[in-house]
């Protein structure tokens, strides 16, 4: 690590080791949980825009129609749209989720993470070619994105089987 600490840190101890080592042991403890979008929907305030949009989609209304009629659609955040889309995925409403994520891409073009959601949705719709293209777009903007790498690896395995 090119850490130099002077005579004290570089000195050899009785056991033959130096104070500073070339090896480091790192212990990581990770706790995480999967978001439960169904539970979020059920606890959402009945007047919230997210719940209103989800209810309208469930009732069969088209995404573009909903957004055209929303007077305060500008107040809808990228995160709220992600929540709506992922709730639709949890409900297995894949075509609706795809339409929603496309709308999000239109409203938030600078948000490159949308390609992960589009890729996942396209995989759920069995469109591996377009899913692959979406994950490749993620890696152009964010080369270190492990989610996109893992999905591309999954697609390669699916195609080779």
JSON list of C-alpha atoms in Angstrom, two decimals:
[
{"chain": "A", "resi": 1, "resn": "UNK", "atom": "CA", "xyz": [0.00, 0.00, 0.00]},
{"chain": "A", "resi": 2, "resn": "UNK", "atom": "CA", "xyz": [3.10, 2.16, -0.13]},
{"chain": "A", "resi": 3, "resn": "UNK", "atom": "CA", "xyz": [2.63, 3.28, 3.46]},
{"chain": "A", "resi": 4, "resn": "UNK", "atom": "CA", "xyz": [5.84, 4.42, 5.07]},
{"chain": "A", "resi": 5, "resn": "UNK", "atom": "CA", "xyz": [5.87, 5.08, 8.78]},
{"chain": "A", "resi": 6, "resn": "UNK", "atom": "CA", "xyz": [9.42, 5.81, 9.74]},
{"chain": "A", "resi": 7, "resn": "UNK", "atom": "CA", "xyz": [11.68, 3.70, 11.89]},
{"chain": "A", "resi": 8, "resn": "UNK", "atom": "CA", "xyz": [9.02, 2.66, 14.42]},
{"chain": "A", "resi": 9, "resn": "UNK", "atom": "CA", "xyz": [6.53, 1.26, 11.89]},
{"chain": "A", "resi": 10, "resn": "UNK", "atom": "CA", "xyz": [9.21, -0.28, 9.70]},
{"chain": "A", "resi": 11, "resn": "UNK", "atom": "CA", "xyz": [11.08, -1.87, 12.59]},
{"chain": "A", "resi": 12, "resn": "UNK", "atom": "CA", "xyz": [11.22, -5.63, 12.95]},
{"chain": "A", "resi": 13, "resn": "UNK", "atom": "CA", "xyz": [9.56, -7.00, 16.11]},
{"chain": "A", "resi": 14, "resn": "UNK", "atom": "CA", "xyz": [10.70, -9.97, 18.21]},
{"chain": "A", "resi": 15, "resn": "UNK", "atom": "CA", "xyz": [8.61, -12.42, 16.13]},
{"chain": "A", "resi": 16, "resn": "UNK", "atom": "CA", "xyz": [10.30, -11.27, 12.93]},
{"chain": "A", "resi": 17, "resn": "UNK", "atom": "CA", "xyz": [7.31, -9.28, 11.63]},
{"chain": "A", "resi": 18, "resn": "UNK", "atom": "CA", "xyz": [7.20, -5.58, 10.87]},
{"chain": "A", "resi": 19, "resn": "UNK", "atom": "CA", "xyz": [4.56, -3.21, 12.23]},
{"chain": "A", "resi": 20, "resn": "UNK", "atom": "CA", "xyz": [3.26, -2.58, 8.71]},
{"chain": "A", "resi": 21, "resn": "UNK", "atom": "CA", "xyz": [2.44, -5.57, 6.55]},
{"chain": "A", "resi": 22, "resn": "UNK", "atom": "CA", "xyz": [2.13, -6.13, 2.83]},
{"chain": "A", "resi": 23, "resn": "UNK", "atom": "CA", "xyz": [-1.04, -8.13, 3.53]},
{"chain": "A", "resi": 24, "resn": "UNK", "atom": "CA", "xyz": [-4.29, -6.85, 4.97]},
{"chain": "A", "resi": 25, "resn": "UNK", "atom": "CA", "xyz": [-7.18, -8.93, 6.23]},
{"chain": "A", "resi": 26, "resn": "UNK", "atom": "CA", "xyz": [-10.58, -7.32, 5.73]},
{"chain": "A", "resi": 27, "resn": "UNK", "atom": "CA", "xyz": [-13.75, -8.66, 7.30]},
{"chain": "A", "resi": 28, "resn": "UNK", "atom": "CA", "xyz": [-17.04, -7.52, 5.77]},
{"chain": "A", "resi": 29, "resn": "UNK", "atom": "CA", "xyz": [-20.47, -8.01, 7.27]},
{"chain": "A", "resi": 30, "resn": "UNK", "atom": "CA", "xyz": [-23.26, -7.06, 4.87]},
{"chain": "A", "resi": 31, "resn": "UNK", "atom": "CA", "xyz": [-26.92, -6.84, 5.80]},
{"chain": "A", "resi": 32, "resn": "UNK", "atom": "CA", "xyz": [-29.50, -6.18, 3.12]},
{"chain": "A", "resi": 33, "resn": "UNK", "atom": "CA", "xyz": [-33.10, -6.77, 2.28]},
{"chain": "A", "resi": 34, "resn": "UNK", "atom": "CA", "xyz": [-35.14, -6.86, -0.87]},
{"chain": "A", "resi": 35, "resn": "UNK", "atom": "CA", "xyz": [-37.62, -4.05, -1.32]},
{"chain": "A", "resi": 36, "resn": "UNK", "atom": "CA", "xyz": [-41.22, -5.23, -0.97]},
{"chain": "A", "resi": 37, "resn": "UNK", "atom": "CA", "xyz": [-43.07, -3.07, -3.48]},
{"chain": "A", "resi": 38, "resn": "UNK", "atom": "CA", "xyz": [-46.39, -4.81, -2.81]},
{"chain": "A", "resi": 39, "resn": "UNK", "atom": "CA", "xyz": [-46.14, -3.86, 0.89]},
{"chain": "A", "resi": 40, "resn": "UNK", "atom": "CA", "xyz": [-45.19, -0.30, -0.06]},
{"chain": "A", "resi": 41, "resn": "UNK", "atom": "CA", "xyz": [-48.26, -0.06, -2.25]},
{"chain": "A", "resi": 42, "resn": "UNK", "atom": "CA", "xyz": [-50.52, -1.35, 0.53]},
{"chain": "A", "resi": 43, "resn": "UNK", "atom": "CA", "xyz": [-49.17, 1.17, 3.05]},
{"chain": "A", "resi": 44, "resn": "UNK", "atom": "CA", "xyz": [-49.07, 4.09, 0.60]},
{"chain": "A", "resi": 45, "resn": "UNK", "atom": "CA", "xyz": [-51.34, 7.03, 1.43]},
{"chain": "A", "resi": 46, "resn": "UNK", "atom": "CA", "xyz": [-54.47, 6.78, -0.74]},
{"chain": "A", "resi": 47, "resn": "UNK", "atom": "CA", "xyz": [-53.94, 10.34, -1.96]},
{"chain": "A", "resi": 48, "resn": "UNK", "atom": "CA", "xyz": [-50.35, 9.78, -3.11]},
{"chain": "A", "resi": 49, "resn": "UNK", "atom": "CA", "xyz": [-49.55, 10.21, -6.76]},
{"chain": "A", "resi": 50, "resn": "UNK", "atom": "CA", "xyz": [-47.75, 6.84, -6.81]},
{"chain": "A", "resi": 51, "resn": "UNK", "atom": "CA", "xyz": [-50.79, 4.95, -5.56]},
{"chain": "A", "resi": 52, "resn": "UNK", "atom": "CA", "xyz": [-53.11, 6.91, -7.87]},
{"chain": "A", "resi": 53, "resn": "UNK", "atom": "CA", "xyz": [-50.98, 6.05, -10.91]},
{"chain": "A", "resi": 54, "resn": "UNK", "atom": "CA", "xyz": [-50.72, 2.39, -9.91]},
{"chain": "A", "resi": 55, "resn": "UNK", "atom": "CA", "xyz": [-54.48, 2.17, -9.41]},
{"chain": "A", "resi": 56, "resn": "UNK", "atom": "CA", "xyz": [-55.12, 3.71, -12.82]},
{"chain": "A", "resi": 57, "resn": "UNK", "atom": "CA", "xyz": [-52.69, 1.29, -14.47]},
{"chain": "A", "resi": 58, "resn": "UNK", "atom": "CA", "xyz": [-54.34, -1.64, -12.67]},
{"chain": "A", "resi": 59, "resn": "UNK", "atom": "CA", "xyz": [-57.68, -0.43, -14.00]},
{"chain": "A", "resi": 60, "resn": "UNK", "atom": "CA", "xyz": [-56.29, -0.77, -17.53]},
{"chain": "A", "resi": 61, "resn": "UNK", "atom": "CA", "xyz": [-55.52, 2.84, -18.37]},
{"chain": "A", "resi": 62, "resn": "UNK", "atom": "CA", "xyz": [-52.59, 3.40, -20.74]},
{"chain": "A", "resi": 63, "resn": "UNK", "atom": "CA", "xyz": [-49.38, 4.92, -19.36]},
{"chain": "A", "resi": 64, "resn": "UNK", "atom": "CA", "xyz": [-49.29, 7.78, -21.88]},
{"chain": "A", "resi": 65, "resn": "UNK", "atom": "CA", "xyz": [-52.92, 8.62, -21.16]},
{"chain": "A", "resi": 66, "resn": "UNK", "atom": "CA", "xyz": [-52.21, 8.76, -17.43]},
{"chain": "A", "resi": 67, "resn": "UNK", "atom": "CA", "xyz": [-49.20, 11.03, -17.84]},
{"chain": "A", "resi": 68, "resn": "UNK", "atom": "CA", "xyz": [-50.98, 13.27, -20.32]},
{"chain": "A", "resi": 69, "resn": "UNK", "atom": "CA", "xyz": [-53.79, 13.81, -17.82]},
{"chain": "A", "resi": 70, "resn": "UNK", "atom": "CA", "xyz": [-51.57, 14.46, -14.80]},
{"chain": "A", "resi": 71, "resn": "UNK", "atom": "CA", "xyz": [-51.35, 18.17, -14.23]},
{"chain": "A", "resi": 72, "resn": "UNK", "atom": "CA", "xyz": [-48.47, 17.89, -11.80]},
{"chain": "A", "resi": 73, "resn": "UNK", "atom": "CA", "xyz": [-46.50, 15.13, -13.49]},
{"chain": "A", "resi": 74, "resn": "UNK", "atom": "CA", "xyz": [-43.45, 17.38, -13.19]},
{"chain": "A", "resi": 75, "resn": "UNK", "atom": "CA", "xyz": [-43.63, 16.75, -9.45]},
{"chain": "A", "resi": 76, "resn": "UNK", "atom": "CA", "xyz": [-43.15, 13.02, -9.97]},
{"chain": "A", "resi": 77, "resn": "UNK", "atom": "CA", "xyz": [-39.56, 12.04, -9.23]},
{"chain": "A", "resi": 78, "resn": "UNK", "atom": "CA", "xyz": [-37.37, 9.49, -10.94]},
{"chain": "A", "resi": 79, "resn": "UNK", "atom": "CA", "xyz": [-37.45, 7.43, -7.74]},
{"chain": "A", "resi": 80, "resn": "UNK", "atom": "CA", "xyz": [-41.24, 7.43, -7.65]},
{"chain": "A", "resi": 81, "resn": "UNK", "atom": "CA", "xyz": [-41.35, 6.22, -11.23]},
{"chain": "A", "resi": 82, "resn": "UNK", "atom": "CA", "xyz": [-38.91, 3.45, -10.34]},
{"chain": "A", "resi": 83, "resn": "UNK", "atom": "CA", "xyz": [-41.17, 2.46, -7.45]},
{"chain": "A", "resi": 84, "resn": "UNK", "atom": "CA", "xyz": [-44.21, 2.38, -9.76]},
{"chain": "A", "resi": 85, "resn": "UNK", "atom": "CA", "xyz": [-42.38, 0.29, -12.35]},
{"chain": "A", "resi": 86, "resn": "UNK", "atom": "CA", "xyz": [-41.01, -2.18, -9.83]},
{"chain": "A", "resi": 87, "resn": "UNK", "atom": "CA", "xyz": [-44.45, -2.54, -8.26]},
{"chain": "A", "resi": 88, "resn": "UNK", "atom": "CA", "xyz": [-45.79, -3.42, -11.70]},
{"chain": "A", "resi": 89, "resn": "UNK", "atom": "CA", "xyz": [-43.02, -6.02, -12.02]},
{"chain": "A", "resi": 90, "resn": "UNK", "atom": "CA", "xyz": [-44.01, -7.46, -8.63]},
{"chain": "A", "resi": 91, "resn": "UNK", "atom": "CA", "xyz": [-47.58, -7.70, -9.93]},
{"chain": "A", "resi": 92, "resn": "UNK", "atom": "CA", "xyz": [-46.24, -9.42, -13.07]},
{"chain": "A", "resi": 93, "resn": "UNK", "atom": "CA", "xyz": [-47.61, -6.63, -15.24]},
{"chain": "A", "resi": 94, "resn": "UNK", "atom": "CA", "xyz": [-44.55, -6.71, -17.50]},
{"chain": "A", "resi": 95, "resn": "UNK", "atom": "CA", "xyz": [-45.86, -4.86, -20.59]},
{"chain": "A", "resi": 96, "resn": "UNK", "atom": "CA", "xyz": [-47.16, -2.07, -18.34]},
{"chain": "A", "resi": 97, "resn": "UNK", "atom": "CA", "xyz": [-43.83, -1.92, -16.50]},
{"chain": "A", "resi": 98, "resn": "UNK", "atom": "CA", "xyz": [-42.01, -1.68, -19.83]},
{"chain": "A", "resi": 99, "resn": "UNK", "atom": "CA", "xyz": [-44.24, 1.23, -20.89]},
{"chain": "A", "resi": 100, "resn": "UNK", "atom": "CA", "xyz": [-43.67, 2.94, -17.55]},
{"chain": "A", "resi": 101, "resn": "UNK", "atom": "CA", "xyz": [-39.88, 2.56, -17.73]},
{"chain": "A", "resi": 102, "resn": "UNK", "atom": "CA", "xyz": [-39.88, 3.89, -21.31]},
{"chain": "A", "resi": 103, "resn": "UNK", "atom": "CA", "xyz": [-41.83, 6.91, -20.05]},
{"chain": "A", "resi": 104, "resn": "UNK", "atom": "CA", "xyz": [-39.31, 7.35, -17.25]},
{"chain": "A", "resi": 105, "resn": "UNK", "atom": "CA", "xyz": [-36.49, 7.28, -19.81]},
{"chain": "A", "resi": 106, "resn": "UNK", "atom": "CA", "xyz": [-38.32, 9.98, -21.77]},
{"chain": "A", "resi": 107, "resn": "UNK", "atom": "CA", "xyz": [-38.83, 12.18, -18.68]},
{"chain": "A", "resi": 108, "resn": "UNK", "atom": "CA", "xyz": [-35.39, 11.56, -17.14]},
{"chain": "A", "resi": 109, "resn": "UNK", "atom": "CA", "xyz": [-33.00, 10.97, -20.08]},
{"chain": "A", "resi": 110, "resn": "UNK", "atom": "CA", "xyz": [-29.93, 11.70, -17.95]},
{"chain": "A", "resi": 111, "resn": "UNK", "atom": "CA", "xyz": [-30.73, 8.79, -15.62]},
{"chain": "A", "resi": 112, "resn": "UNK", "atom": "CA", "xyz": [-28.65, 5.92, -17.03]},
{"chain": "A", "resi": 113, "resn": "UNK", "atom": "CA", "xyz": [-29.81, 3.45, -14.34]},
{"chain": "A", "resi": 114, "resn": "UNK", "atom": "CA", "xyz": [-33.13, 3.17, -16.20]},
{"chain": "A", "resi": 115, "resn": "UNK", "atom": "CA", "xyz": [-31.40, 0.75, -18.57]},
{"chain": "A", "resi": 116, "resn": "UNK", "atom": "CA", "xyz": [-31.09, -1.83, -15.77]},
{"chain": "A", "resi": 117, "resn": "UNK", "atom": "CA", "xyz": [-34.86, -1.68, -15.17]},
{"chain": "A", "resi": 118, "resn": "UNK", "atom": "CA", "xyz": [-35.56, -1.84, -18.91]},
{"chain": "A", "resi": 119, "resn": "UNK", "atom": "CA", "xyz": [-33.19, -4.79, -19.25]},
{"chain": "A", "resi": 120, "resn": "UNK", "atom": "CA", "xyz": [-34.79, -6.72, -16.40]},
{"chain": "A", "resi": 121, "resn": "UNK", "atom": "CA", "xyz": [-38.26, -6.03, -17.77]},
{"chain": "A", "resi": 122, "resn": "UNK", "atom": "CA", "xyz": [-37.23, -7.17, -21.25]},
{"chain": "A", "resi": 123, "resn": "UNK", "atom": "CA", "xyz": [-35.80, -10.36, -19.75]},
{"chain": "A", "resi": 124, "resn": "UNK", "atom": "CA", "xyz": [-39.12, -11.01, -18.01]},
{"chain": "A", "resi": 125, "resn": "UNK", "atom": "CA", "xyz": [-40.78, -10.52, -21.41]},
{"chain": "A", "resi": 126, "resn": "UNK", "atom": "CA", "xyz": [-38.33, -13.09, -22.89]},
{"chain": "A", "resi": 127, "resn": "UNK", "atom": "CA", "xyz": [-36.66, -10.52, -25.14]},
{"chain": "A", "resi": 128, "resn": "UNK", "atom": "CA", "xyz": [-33.03, -11.40, -24.43]},
{"chain": "A", "resi": 129, "resn": "UNK", "atom": "CA", "xyz": [-31.60, -9.49, -27.39]},
{"chain": "A", "resi": 130, "resn": "UNK", "atom": "CA", "xyz": [-33.05, -6.13, -26.33]},
{"chain": "A", "resi": 131, "resn": "UNK", "atom": "CA", "xyz": [-32.31, -6.91, -22.67]},
{"chain": "A", "resi": 132, "resn": "UNK", "atom": "CA", "xyz": [-28.66, -7.47, -23.59]},
{"chain": "A", "resi": 133, "resn": "UNK", "atom": "CA", "xyz": [-28.56, -4.11, -25.38]},
{"chain": "A", "resi": 134, "resn": "UNK", "atom": "CA", "xyz": [-30.00, -2.34, -22.32]},
{"chain": "A", "resi": 135, "resn": "UNK", "atom": "CA", "xyz": [-27.39, -3.83, -19.99]},
{"chain": "A", "resi": 136, "resn": "UNK", "atom": "CA", "xyz": [-24.64, -2.93, -22.44]},
{"chain": "A", "resi": 137, "resn": "UNK", "atom": "CA", "xyz": [-25.88, 0.69, -22.36]},
{"chain": "A", "resi": 138, "resn": "UNK", "atom": "CA", "xyz": [-25.53, 0.65, -18.57]},
{"chain": "A", "resi": 139, "resn": "UNK", "atom": "CA", "xyz": [-21.89, -0.37, -18.87]},
{"chain": "A", "resi": 140, "resn": "UNK", "atom": "CA", "xyz": [-21.15, 2.45, -21.31]},
{"chain": "A", "resi": 141, "resn": "UNK", "atom": "CA", "xyz": [-22.23, 5.00, -18.69]},
{"chain": "A", "resi": 142, "resn": "UNK", "atom": "CA", "xyz": [-21.12, 3.06, -15.63]},
{"chain": "A", "resi": 143, "resn": "UNK", "atom": "CA", "xyz": [-18.41, 0.48, -16.46]},
{"chain": "A", "resi": 144, "resn": "UNK", "atom": "CA", "xyz": [-18.30, -0.77, -12.85]},
{"chain": "A", "resi": 145, "resn": "UNK", "atom": "CA", "xyz": [-22.02, -1.64, -12.63]},
{"chain": "A", "resi": 146, "resn": "UNK", "atom": "CA", "xyz": [-22.07, -5.16, -11.21]},
{"chain": "A", "resi": 147, "resn": "UNK", "atom": "CA", "xyz": [-25.80, -5.65, -11.76]},
{"chain": "A", "resi": 148, "resn": "UNK", "atom": "CA", "xyz": [-25.44, -5.12, -15.51]},
{"chain": "A", "resi": 149, "resn": "UNK", "atom": "CA", "xyz": [-22.41, -7.45, -15.63]},
{"chain": "A", "resi": 150, "resn": "UNK", "atom": "CA", "xyz": [-24.28, -10.19, -13.81]},
{"chain": "A", "resi": 151, "resn": "UNK", "atom": "CA", "xyz": [-27.33, -9.91, -16.05]},
{"chain": "A", "resi": 152, "resn": "UNK", "atom": "CA", "xyz": [-25.13, -10.04, -19.15]},
{"chain": "A", "resi": 153, "resn": "UNK", "atom": "CA", "xyz": [-23.48, -13.15, -17.74]},
{"chain": "A", "resi": 154, "resn": "UNK", "atom": "CA", "xyz": [-26.93, -14.67, -17.15]},
{"chain": "A", "resi": 155, "resn": "UNK", "atom": "CA", "xyz": [-27.97, -13.85, -20.73]},
{"chain": "A", "resi": 156, "resn": "UNK", "atom": "CA", "xyz": [-24.79, -15.49, -22.10]},
{"chain": "A", "resi": 157, "resn": "UNK", "atom": "CA", "xyz": [-25.62, -18.65, -20.14]},
{"chain": "A", "resi": 158, "resn": "UNK", "atom": "CA", "xyz": [-29.24, -18.57, -21.35]},
{"chain": "A", "resi": 159, "resn": "UNK", "atom": "CA", "xyz": [-28.17, -18.21, -24.97]},
{"chain": "A", "resi": 160, "resn": "UNK", "atom": "CA", "xyz": [-25.60, -21.05, -24.72]},
{"chain": "A", "resi": 161, "resn": "UNK", "atom": "CA", "xyz": [-28.05, -23.50, -23.13]}
]
